[in-house]
């Protein structure tokens, strides 16, 4: 055990598992780096974080989050810059969102030192795990779990904060085919749709497996009152290029995750002089635009998937095919622009890149 310059106690593995990674075939979420960061909250205070070898946790079967889902997470990515140094994309924004999720789920907030500096230290230790190939990155997964050993229903008092990392390749390797959902509901105003609470993802498994069997990749979630307005697709925010404008659902009703990639895309589009409207967008408006030839491009945005072009949208039996993705000017430009910033190939004029 050593104490690093950051003051974080660090217990390094004796033998790295890095040889398990095939750099030419990195799949999302299959391999975990050598180390993880852990910190415990008890008696109203956070204990000191430690970096330890990635390993199973020993938890009582009565642990709160197993039963009641008091659990949140984040998704962040680190890249290698042209000099081979790891850099992290917008971790401060994920930290702020993590704490918004924590507040809604009656969990303790974490300091920037714990979340961002802890992450930087962990990536420094596991820097060899940040892949270098195009479309690859180190996916960083911070998690906060309620760990009281108590199965009565009340907000927990003990928590585990953990950061694990995983080398990642592209999340989707083809343009996605979307099914518009009008039976199940992802989020209501006043609910937890704006958080990265585990339950938001757990509840999507059944509807998603149903549409996958039907041959689609992801669901387009609509509002729970009329199934009329667009919310998100799968685990991503969504944008439609209609005419010469980009339109995305606004995030004011607590039903939609304030995506960091979403925000980056809005910023880049506006800087490019493209009008972005954040507002209610109905399925009818999308269908109408498709009929009139005005639905030019559509894509999902998220940390894991980055920018995922949408090839087609199906509502009941009606399939709306979009023009071939190779011809899309806005999405293809955005993908390239965002990659150049993330891999440190282009000057970071927004303060988005944090060095390890
Ligand atoms: C992300 O984009 O980071 C997500 O949270 C999606 C996911 C659950 C893989």
mmCIF file of C-alpha atoms and ligand atoms in Angstrom:
data_model
loop_
_atom_site.group_PDB
_atom_site.id
_atom_site.type_symbol
_atom_site.label_atom_id
_atom_site.label_comp_id
_atom_site.label_asym_id
_atom_site.label_seq_id
_atom_site.Cartn_x
_atom_site.Cartn_y
_atom_site.Cartn_z
ATOM 1 C CA UNK A 1 0.000 0.000 0.000
ATOM 2 C CA UNK A 2 1.362 3.439 -0.935
ATOM 3 C CA UNK A 3 -0.044 6.937 -0.461
ATOM 4 C CA UNK A 4 0.026 8.851 -3.740
ATOM 5 C CA UNK A 5 0.761 12.566 -4.212
ATOM 6 C CA UNK A 6 -3.004 13.073 -4.261
ATOM 7 C CA UNK A 7 -3.181 11.616 -0.758
ATOM 8 C CA UNK A 8 -5.148 8.621 -2.018
ATOM 9 C CA UNK A 9 -4.038 5.328 -0.512
ATOM 10 C CA UNK A 10 -3.229 3.034 -3.387
ATOM 11 C CA UNK A 11 -2.808 -0.710 -3.399
ATOM 12 C CA UNK A 12 -1.567 -1.735 -6.827
ATOM 13 C CA UNK A 13 -2.031 -5.162 -8.365
ATOM 14 C CA UNK A 14 1.044 -7.356 -8.632
ATOM 15 C CA UNK A 15 0.194 -8.562 -12.113
ATOM 16 C CA UNK A 16 -1.753 -6.455 -14.567
ATOM 17 C CA UNK A 17 -4.528 -8.111 -16.641
ATOM 18 C CA UNK A 18 -3.929 -5.711 -19.525
ATOM 19 C CA UNK A 19 -2.930 -8.624 -21.816
ATOM 20 C CA UNK A 20 -6.631 -9.661 -21.709
ATOM 21 C CA UNK A 21 -7.441 -6.710 -23.970
ATOM 22 C CA UNK A 22 -7.249 -7.215 -27.730
ATOM 23 C CA UNK A 23 -6.738 -3.630 -29.006
ATOM 24 C CA UNK A 24 -8.184 -4.571 -32.395
ATOM 25 C CA UNK A 25 -11.428 -5.867 -30.908
ATOM 26 C CA UNK A 26 -12.512 -3.907 -27.838
ATOM 27 C CA UNK A 27 -16.130 -4.532 -26.987
ATOM 28 C CA UNK A 28 -18.180 -2.248 -24.770
ATOM 29 C CA UNK A 29 -18.454 -3.274 -21.120
ATOM 30 C CA UNK A 30 -16.719 -6.639 -21.212
ATOM 31 C CA UNK A 31 -13.313 -6.063 -19.558
ATOM 32 C CA UNK A 32 -12.476 -4.099 -16.413
ATOM 33 C CA UNK A 33 -9.213 -2.351 -15.662
ATOM 34 C CA UNK A 34 -6.845 -3.438 -12.901
ATOM 35 C CA UNK A 35 -8.001 -0.999 -10.219
ATOM 36 C CA UNK A 36 -11.066 0.657 -8.764
ATOM 37 C CA UNK A 37 -11.577 3.555 -6.373
ATOM 38 C CA UNK A 38 -13.751 3.095 -3.303
ATOM 39 C CA UNK A 39 -14.957 5.441 -0.542
ATOM 40 C CA UNK A 40 -17.449 4.789 2.244
ATOM 41 C CA UNK A 41 -19.955 7.185 3.820
ATOM 42 C CA UNK A 42 -20.961 6.620 7.430
ATOM 43 C CA UNK A 43 -22.166 8.777 10.342
ATOM 44 C CA UNK A 44 -22.760 11.694 7.988
ATOM 45 C CA UNK A 45 -19.228 11.913 6.572
ATOM 46 C CA UNK A 46 -17.230 10.526 3.682
ATOM 47 C CA UNK A 47 -14.183 8.450 4.598
ATOM 48 C CA UNK A 48 -10.949 8.739 2.628
ATOM 49 C CA UNK A 49 -10.958 7.153 -0.840
ATOM 50 C CA UNK A 50 -8.664 4.261 -1.668
ATOM 51 C CA UNK A 51 -7.579 2.721 -4.924
ATOM 52 C CA UNK A 52 -7.559 -1.065 -4.712
ATOM 53 C CA UNK A 53 -7.402 -3.987 -7.152
ATOM 54 C CA UNK A 54 -10.657 -4.516 -9.076
ATOM 55 C CA UNK A 55 -12.399 -7.339 -7.209
ATOM 56 C CA UNK A 56 -15.773 -8.629 -6.085
ATOM 57 C CA UNK A 57 -17.493 -6.872 -3.181
ATOM 58 C CA UNK A 58 -18.623 -8.700 -0.056
ATOM 59 C CA UNK A 59 -22.089 -7.391 0.833
ATOM 60 C CA UNK A 60 -24.855 -8.712 3.046
ATOM 61 C CA UNK A 61 -27.921 -10.051 1.226
ATOM 62 C CA UNK A 62 -29.847 -7.451 3.283
ATOM 63 C CA UNK A 63 -27.962 -4.553 1.635
ATOM 64 C CA UNK A 64 -30.443 -1.758 0.849
ATOM 65 C CA UNK A 65 -29.785 -1.194 -2.836
ATOM 66 C CA UNK A 66 -30.287 -4.882 -3.699
ATOM 67 C CA UNK A 67 -33.876 -4.513 -2.532
ATOM 68 C CA UNK A 68 -34.962 -0.923 -3.105
ATOM 69 C CA UNK A 69 -32.703 0.325 -5.888
ATOM 70 C CA UNK A 70 -31.208 3.272 -4.036
ATOM 71 C CA UNK A 71 -28.387 3.328 -6.573
ATOM 72 C CA UNK A 72 -27.109 5.859 -9.121
ATOM 73 C CA UNK A 73 -24.288 5.937 -11.646
ATOM 74 C CA UNK A 74 -22.514 8.041 -14.253
ATOM 75 C CA UNK A 75 -20.783 7.454 -17.565
ATOM 76 C CA UNK A 76 -17.620 9.413 -18.432
ATOM 77 C CA UNK A 77 -14.877 8.766 -20.984
ATOM 78 C CA UNK A 78 -11.095 9.166 -21.048
ATOM 79 C CA UNK A 79 -9.164 9.322 -24.322
ATOM 80 C CA UNK A 80 -5.501 9.338 -25.303
ATOM 81 C CA UNK A 81 -4.325 12.654 -26.759
ATOM 82 C CA UNK A 82 -1.847 12.737 -29.689
ATOM 83 C CA UNK A 83 1.079 12.645 -27.192
ATOM 84 C CA UNK A 84 -0.279 9.491 -25.585
ATOM 85 C CA UNK A 85 -1.498 11.245 -22.433
ATOM 86 C CA UNK A 86 -4.924 10.362 -20.991
ATOM 87 C CA UNK A 87 -7.498 13.175 -20.976
ATOM 88 C CA UNK A 88 -11.056 13.114 -19.589
ATOM 89 C CA UNK A 89 -14.049 14.686 -21.336
ATOM 90 C CA UNK A 90 -16.178 16.994 -19.149
ATOM 91 C CA UNK A 91 -15.948 15.090 -15.824
ATOM 92 C CA UNK A 92 -17.043 18.203 -13.903
ATOM 93 C CA UNK A 93 -20.390 18.113 -15.717
ATOM 94 C CA UNK A 94 -20.863 14.452 -14.803
ATOM 95 C CA UNK A 95 -19.968 15.287 -11.221
ATOM 96 C CA UNK A 96 -22.687 17.981 -11.100
ATOM 97 C CA UNK A 97 -25.245 15.581 -12.594
ATOM 98 C CA UNK A 98 -24.191 12.788 -10.212
ATOM 99 C CA UNK A 99 -25.016 15.074 -7.307
ATOM 100 C CA UNK A 100 -28.382 16.012 -8.843
ATOM 101 C CA UNK A 101 -29.175 12.306 -9.055
ATOM 102 C CA UNK A 102 -27.918 11.814 -5.484
ATOM 103 C CA UNK A 103 -30.150 14.572 -4.091
ATOM 104 C CA UNK A 104 -33.265 13.158 -5.787
ATOM 105 C CA UNK A 105 -32.482 9.669 -4.490
ATOM 106 C CA UNK A 106 -31.820 10.857 -0.899
ATOM 107 C CA UNK A 107 -28.143 9.990 -1.120
ATOM 108 C CA UNK A 108 -25.133 12.048 0.027
ATOM 109 C CA UNK A 109 -23.413 14.289 -2.485
ATOM 110 C CA UNK A 110 -19.765 13.691 -3.280
ATOM 111 C CA UNK A 111 -17.103 16.401 -3.434
ATOM 112 C CA UNK A 112 -15.373 17.377 -6.653
ATOM 113 C CA UNK A 113 -12.125 16.116 -5.080
ATOM 114 C CA UNK A 114 -13.604 12.682 -4.561
ATOM 115 C CA UNK A 115 -15.317 12.435 -7.946
ATOM 116 C CA UNK A 116 -13.036 14.303 -10.360
ATOM 117 C CA UNK A 117 -9.642 14.128 -8.634
ATOM 118 C CA UNK A 118 -10.314 10.542 -7.535
ATOM 119 C CA UNK A 119 -11.100 9.688 -11.157
ATOM 120 C CA UNK A 120 -7.945 11.449 -12.406
ATOM 121 C CA UNK A 121 -5.821 9.489 -9.946
ATOM 122 C CA UNK A 122 -7.458 6.187 -10.913
ATOM 123 C CA UNK A 123 -6.924 6.855 -14.632
ATOM 124 C CA UNK A 124 -3.325 7.804 -13.921
ATOM 125 C CA UNK A 125 -2.745 4.438 -12.232
ATOM 126 C CA UNK A 126 -4.502 2.566 -15.069
ATOM 127 C CA UNK A 127 -3.276 4.828 -17.902
ATOM 128 C CA UNK A 128 -2.168 1.828 -19.971
ATOM 129 C CA UNK A 129 -5.835 0.790 -20.116
ATOM 130 C CA UNK A 130 -6.852 3.887 -22.093
ATOM 131 C CA UNK A 131 -6.923 2.565 -25.664
ATOM 132 C CA UNK A 132 -5.573 4.557 -28.594
ATOM 133 C CA UNK A 133 -7.596 3.418 -31.619
ATOM 134 C CA UNK A 134 -10.189 5.650 -33.322
ATOM 135 C CA UNK A 135 -13.604 5.268 -31.642
ATOM 136 C CA UNK A 136 -12.029 3.691 -28.567
ATOM 137 C CA UNK A 137 -11.830 5.137 -25.057
ATOM 138 C CA UNK A 138 -11.737 4.184 -21.417
ATOM 139 C CA UNK A 139 -15.327 4.180 -20.175
ATOM 140 C CA UNK A 140 -15.451 5.400 -16.575
ATOM 141 C CA UNK A 141 -18.323 4.237 -14.413
ATOM 142 C CA UNK A 142 -18.814 6.004 -11.041
ATOM 143 C CA UNK A 143 -21.516 4.380 -8.880
ATOM 144 C CA UNK A 144 -23.152 5.280 -5.560
ATOM 145 C CA UNK A 145 -24.866 2.494 -3.630
ATOM 146 C CA UNK A 146 -26.918 2.464 -0.418
ATOM 147 C CA UNK A 147 -25.335 -0.248 1.733
ATOM 148 C CA UNK A 148 -27.184 -0.316 5.063
ATOM 149 C CA UNK A 149 -27.812 -3.863 6.190
ATOM 150 C CA UNK A 150 -31.496 -3.287 6.738
ATOM 151 C CA UNK A 151 -34.569 -4.287 4.784
ATOM 152 C CA UNK A 152 -36.942 -1.798 6.358
ATOM 153 C CA UNK A 153 -37.852 0.925 3.875
ATOM 154 C CA UNK A 154 -36.110 4.177 4.762
ATOM 155 C CA UNK A 155 -33.337 6.250 3.213
ATOM 156 C CA UNK A 156 -30.049 4.534 3.937
ATOM 157 C CA UNK A 157 -27.315 5.961 6.138
ATOM 158 C CA UNK A 158 -24.304 4.111 4.753
ATOM 159 C CA UNK A 159 -23.111 4.420 1.194
ATOM 160 C CA UNK A 160 -20.383 3.111 -1.068
ATOM 161 C CA UNK A 161 -18.950 5.311 -3.810
ATOM 162 C CA UNK A 162 -17.005 3.385 -6.386
ATOM 163 C CA UNK A 163 -15.317 4.187 -9.691
ATOM 164 C CA UNK A 164 -14.516 1.360 -12.076
ATOM 165 C CA UNK A 165 -13.262 1.656 -15.642
ATOM 166 C CA UNK A 166 -13.509 -0.400 -18.779
ATOM 167 C CA UNK A 167 -11.814 -0.076 -22.182
ATOM 168 C CA UNK A 168 -14.517 0.571 -24.750
ATOM 169 C CA UNK A 169 -15.007 0.328 -28.474
ATOM 170 C CA UNK A 170 -18.039 1.691 -30.371
ATOM 171 C CA UNK A 171 -21.383 1.068 -28.653
ATOM 172 C CA UNK A 172 -23.245 0.678 -31.957
ATOM 173 C CA UNK A 173 -21.411 -0.287 -35.111
ATOM 174 C CA UNK A 174 -24.350 0.463 -37.406
ATOM 175 C CA UNK A 175 -27.042 3.161 -37.739
ATOM 176 C CA UNK A 176 -29.857 2.269 -35.348
ATOM 177 C CA UNK A 177 -33.415 1.287 -36.138
ATOM 178 C CA UNK A 178 -35.891 2.776 -33.675
ATOM 179 C CA UNK A 179 -39.359 1.705 -32.556
ATOM 180 C CA UNK A 180 -41.666 4.398 -31.182
ATOM 181 C CA UNK A 181 -43.039 3.181 -27.856
ATOM 182 C CA UNK A 182 -46.642 3.969 -27.015
ATOM 183 C CA UNK A 183 -47.357 1.373 -24.366
ATOM 184 C CA UNK A 184 -44.646 1.591 -21.722
ATOM 185 C CA UNK A 185 -43.503 4.857 -20.159
ATOM 186 C CA UNK A 186 -39.965 5.828 -19.186
ATOM 187 C CA UNK A 187 -40.596 8.951 -17.133
ATOM 188 C CA UNK A 188 -43.251 11.299 -15.755
ATOM 189 C CA UNK A 189 -42.902 14.896 -14.522
ATOM 190 C CA UNK A 190 -41.996 14.695 -10.847
ATOM 191 C CA UNK A 191 -40.328 11.308 -11.312
ATOM 192 C CA UNK A 192 -36.681 10.326 -11.694
ATOM 193 C CA UNK A 193 -36.291 10.470 -15.480
ATOM 194 C CA UNK A 194 -33.691 13.239 -15.192
ATOM 195 C CA UNK A 195 -31.432 11.123 -12.965
ATOM 196 C CA UNK A 196 -29.088 8.270 -13.677
ATOM 197 C CA UNK A 197 -30.863 6.096 -11.127
ATOM 198 C CA UNK A 198 -30.404 2.369 -11.719
ATOM 199 C CA UNK A 199 -34.180 1.865 -11.853
ATOM 200 C CA UNK A 200 -34.496 4.001 -15.001
ATOM 201 C CA UNK A 201 -32.438 1.382 -16.791
ATOM 202 C CA UNK A 202 -33.928 -1.669 -15.038
ATOM 203 C CA UNK A 203 -37.418 -0.690 -16.112
ATOM 204 C CA UNK A 204 -36.347 -0.466 -19.759
ATOM 205 C CA UNK A 205 -35.202 -4.100 -20.032
ATOM 206 C CA UNK A 206 -38.591 -5.673 -20.807
ATOM 207 C CA UNK A 207 -39.787 -3.118 -23.396
ATOM 208 C CA UNK A 208 -36.332 -3.127 -25.013
ATOM 209 C CA UNK A 209 -36.106 -6.908 -25.211
ATOM 210 C CA UNK A 210 -39.554 -6.973 -26.822
ATOM 211 C CA UNK A 211 -38.650 -4.553 -29.592
ATOM 212 C CA UNK A 212 -35.260 -6.248 -30.124
ATOM 213 C CA UNK A 213 -37.140 -9.471 -30.874
ATOM 214 C CA UNK A 214 -39.091 -7.480 -33.454
ATOM 215 C CA UNK A 215 -35.794 -6.515 -35.124
ATOM 216 C CA UNK A 216 -35.310 -2.963 -33.774
ATOM 217 C CA UNK A 217 -32.282 -1.647 -31.874
ATOM 218 C CA UNK A 218 -33.827 0.858 -29.508
ATOM 219 C CA UNK A 219 -37.006 2.456 -28.242
ATOM 220 C CA UNK A 220 -38.076 6.019 -28.748
ATOM 221 C CA UNK A 221 -39.742 6.896 -25.448
ATOM 222 C CA UNK A 222 -42.722 9.221 -25.559
ATOM 223 C CA UNK A 223 -44.534 11.146 -22.805
ATOM 224 C CA UNK A 224 -46.767 9.175 -20.451
ATOM 225 C CA UNK A 225 -49.902 11.276 -20.903
ATOM 226 C CA UNK A 226 -50.537 11.135 -24.650
ATOM 227 C CA UNK A 227 -47.599 9.162 -26.083
ATOM 228 C CA UNK A 228 -47.265 12.106 -28.359
ATOM 229 C CA UNK A 229 -44.066 13.934 -27.450
ATOM 230 C CA UNK A 230 -40.549 12.597 -27.844
ATOM 231 C CA UNK A 231 -38.417 12.092 -24.708
ATOM 232 C CA UNK A 232 -35.307 9.951 -25.301
ATOM 233 C CA UNK A 233 -34.175 6.992 -27.364
ATOM 234 C CA UNK A 234 -32.954 3.985 -25.452
ATOM 235 C CA UNK A 235 -30.339 5.386 -23.096
ATOM 236 C CA UNK A 236 -29.671 8.447 -25.253
ATOM 237 C CA UNK A 237 -30.929 11.976 -25.930
ATOM 238 C CA UNK A 238 -32.263 12.495 -29.419
ATOM 239 C CA UNK A 239 -31.928 15.137 -32.153
ATOM 240 C CA UNK A 240 -33.807 15.549 -35.421
ATOM 241 C CA UNK A 241 -32.604 17.713 -38.301
ATOM 242 C CA UNK A 242 -35.797 19.056 -39.829
ATOM 243 C CA UNK A 243 -35.264 21.466 -42.703
ATOM 244 C CA UNK A 244 -32.244 23.488 -41.648
ATOM 245 C CA UNK A 245 -32.900 23.326 -37.890
ATOM 246 C CA UNK A 246 -31.857 20.871 -35.201
ATOM 247 C CA UNK A 247 -34.675 20.030 -32.782
ATOM 248 C CA UNK A 248 -34.308 18.207 -29.474
ATOM 249 C CA UNK A 249 -36.755 17.780 -26.579
ATOM 250 C CA UNK A 250 -36.268 20.348 -23.837
ATOM 251 C CA UNK A 251 -35.183 19.076 -20.447
ATOM 252 C CA UNK A 252 -37.372 21.204 -18.205
ATOM 253 C CA UNK A 253 -39.888 18.633 -17.036
ATOM 254 C CA UNK A 254 -37.622 16.328 -15.028
ATOM 255 C CA UNK A 255 -38.321 13.557 -17.525
ATOM 256 C CA UNK A 256 -35.162 13.787 -19.617
ATOM 257 C CA UNK A 257 -31.521 13.282 -18.711
ATOM 258 C CA UNK A 258 -29.419 16.427 -19.178
ATOM 259 C CA UNK A 259 -26.877 14.682 -21.389
ATOM 260 C CA UNK A 260 -23.300 15.952 -21.423
ATOM 261 C CA UNK A 261 -22.990 14.885 -25.069
ATOM 262 C CA UNK A 262 -26.378 16.560 -25.712
ATOM 263 C CA UNK A 263 -25.031 19.819 -24.291
ATOM 264 C CA UNK A 264 -21.776 19.513 -26.274
ATOM 265 C CA UNK A 265 -23.744 18.929 -29.493
ATOM 266 C CA UNK A 266 -26.012 21.935 -28.877
ATOM 267 C CA UNK A 267 -22.961 24.117 -28.236
ATOM 268 C CA UNK A 268 -21.128 22.959 -31.387
ATOM 269 C CA UNK A 269 -24.219 23.299 -33.594
ATOM 270 C CA UNK A 270 -24.929 26.835 -32.382
ATOM 271 C CA UNK A 271 -21.296 27.839 -32.891
ATOM 272 C CA UNK A 272 -21.569 26.536 -36.444
ATOM 273 C CA UNK A 273 -24.573 28.834 -36.963
ATOM 274 C CA UNK A 274 -27.182 26.061 -36.990
ATOM 275 C CA UNK A 275 -30.414 26.887 -35.163
ATOM 276 C CA UNK A 276 -31.121 24.495 -32.295
ATOM 277 C CA UNK A 277 -34.618 24.392 -30.842
ATOM 278 C CA UNK A 278 -35.079 22.795 -27.418
ATOM 279 C CA UNK A 279 -38.814 22.283 -27.201
ATOM 280 C CA UNK A 280 -41.695 19.826 -27.263
ATOM 281 C CA UNK A 281 -41.431 17.735 -30.412
ATOM 282 C CA UNK A 282 -44.339 15.499 -31.388
ATOM 283 C CA UNK A 283 -44.264 12.265 -33.341
ATOM 284 C CA UNK A 284 -46.818 13.877 -35.691
ATOM 285 C CA UNK A 285 -44.410 16.685 -36.471
ATOM 286 C CA UNK A 286 -41.677 14.155 -37.273
ATOM 287 C CA UNK A 287 -44.041 12.115 -39.511
ATOM 288 C CA UNK A 288 -45.158 15.271 -41.285
ATOM 289 C CA UNK A 289 -41.554 16.356 -41.853
ATOM 290 C CA UNK A 290 -40.760 12.898 -43.228
ATOM 291 C CA UNK A 291 -43.702 13.073 -45.645
ATOM 292 C CA UNK A 292 -42.576 16.500 -46.856
ATOM 293 C CA UNK A 293 -38.966 15.409 -47.319
ATOM 294 C CA UNK A 294 -37.857 17.735 -44.511
ATOM 295 C CA UNK A 295 -36.649 15.035 -42.106
ATOM 296 C CA UNK A 296 -33.017 15.083 -43.144
ATOM 297 C CA UNK A 297 -31.089 13.449 -40.299
ATOM 298 C CA UNK A 298 -31.651 12.049 -36.810
ATOM 299 C CA UNK A 299 -29.284 10.842 -34.129
ATOM 300 C CA UNK A 300 -29.003 9.805 -30.516
ATOM 301 C CA UNK A 301 -26.350 11.248 -28.198
ATOM 302 C CA UNK A 302 -24.816 9.725 -25.078
ATOM 303 C CA UNK A 303 -21.473 9.102 -23.453
ATOM 304 C CA UNK A 304 -21.399 5.420 -24.310
ATOM 305 C CA UNK A 305 -22.704 5.725 -27.872
ATOM 306 C CA UNK A 306 -21.374 9.228 -28.586
ATOM 307 C CA UNK A 307 -23.419 10.110 -31.698
ATOM 308 C CA UNK A 308 -25.581 7.291 -33.049
ATOM 309 C CA UNK A 309 -27.243 7.922 -36.439
ATOM 310 C CA UNK A 310 -30.843 6.746 -36.751
ATOM 311 C CA UNK A 311 -31.530 4.851 -39.975
ATOM 312 C CA UNK A 312 -35.274 4.421 -39.522
ATOM 313 C CA UNK A 313 -38.158 5.106 -37.131
ATOM 314 C CA UNK A 314 -41.178 2.830 -36.904
ATOM 315 C CA UNK A 315 -44.528 3.838 -35.450
ATOM 316 C CA UNK A 316 -46.886 0.855 -35.309
ATOM 317 C CA UNK A 317 -46.583 -0.521 -38.844
ATOM 318 C CA UNK A 318 -45.333 2.644 -40.481
ATOM 319 C CA UNK A 319 -41.588 2.739 -41.109
ATOM 320 C CA UNK A 320 -39.932 6.075 -41.850
ATOM 321 C CA UNK A 321 -36.593 5.533 -43.553
ATOM 322 C CA UNK A 322 -34.096 8.363 -43.492
ATOM 323 C CA UNK A 323 -31.746 9.226 -46.369
ATOM 324 C CA UNK A 324 -28.440 7.231 -46.443
ATOM 325 C CA UNK A 325 -26.247 8.240 -43.486
ATOM 326 C CA UNK A 326 -23.195 8.898 -45.744
ATOM 327 C CA UNK A 327 -25.082 11.879 -47.194
ATOM 328 C CA UNK A 328 -25.780 13.540 -43.824
ATOM 329 C CA UNK A 329 -23.851 16.763 -43.509
ATOM 330 C CA UNK A 330 -24.651 17.814 -39.955
ATOM 331 C CA UNK A 331 -24.265 14.494 -38.131
ATOM 332 C CA UNK A 332 -21.085 13.475 -39.925
ATOM 333 C CA UNK A 333 -19.533 16.884 -39.262
ATOM 334 C CA UNK A 334 -20.562 16.752 -35.600
ATOM 335 C CA UNK A 335 -19.102 13.291 -35.085
ATOM 336 C CA UNK A 336 -15.771 14.389 -36.499
ATOM 337 C CA UNK A 337 -15.721 17.691 -34.620
ATOM 338 C CA UNK A 338 -16.536 16.056 -31.300
ATOM 339 C CA UNK A 339 -13.939 13.318 -31.858
ATOM 340 C CA UNK A 340 -11.270 15.892 -32.647
ATOM 341 C CA UNK A 341 -11.976 17.673 -29.365
ATOM 342 C CA UNK A 342 -12.223 14.472 -27.319
ATOM 343 C CA UNK A 343 -8.955 13.057 -28.625
ATOM 344 C CA UNK A 344 -7.217 16.394 -28.058
ATOM 345 C CA UNK A 345 -6.599 16.862 -31.795
ATOM 346 C CA UNK A 346 -8.317 20.234 -31.809
ATOM 347 C CA UNK A 347 -7.919 23.121 -29.411
ATOM 348 C CA UNK A 348 -10.320 22.866 -26.479
ATOM 349 C CA UNK A 349 -11.978 26.289 -26.512
ATOM 350 C CA UNK A 350 -14.758 25.283 -24.081
ATOM 351 C CA UNK A 351 -12.758 23.996 -21.109
ATOM 352 C CA UNK A 352 -14.158 20.499 -21.674
ATOM 353 C CA UNK A 353 -10.904 18.556 -21.421
ATOM 354 C CA UNK A 354 -9.452 17.679 -18.017
ATOM 355 C CA UNK A 355 -5.916 16.366 -17.899
ATOM 356 C CA UNK A 356 -5.028 13.364 -15.797
HETATM 357 C C1 LIG B 1 -23.944 6.345 -21.151
HETATM 358 O O1 LIG B 1 -24.122 6.803 -22.293
HETATM 359 O O2 LIG B 1 -22.915 6.534 -20.491
HETATM 360 C C2 LIG B 1 -24.992 5.586 -20.542
HETATM 361 O O3 LIG B 1 -25.268 5.794 -19.419
HETATM 362 C C3 LIG B 1 -25.612 4.543 -21.323
HETATM 363 C C4 LIG B 1 -25.401 3.243 -20.751
HETATM 364 C C5 LIG B 1 -26.231 2.852 -19.623
HETATM 365 C C6 LIG B 1 -24.472 2.305 -21.322
#
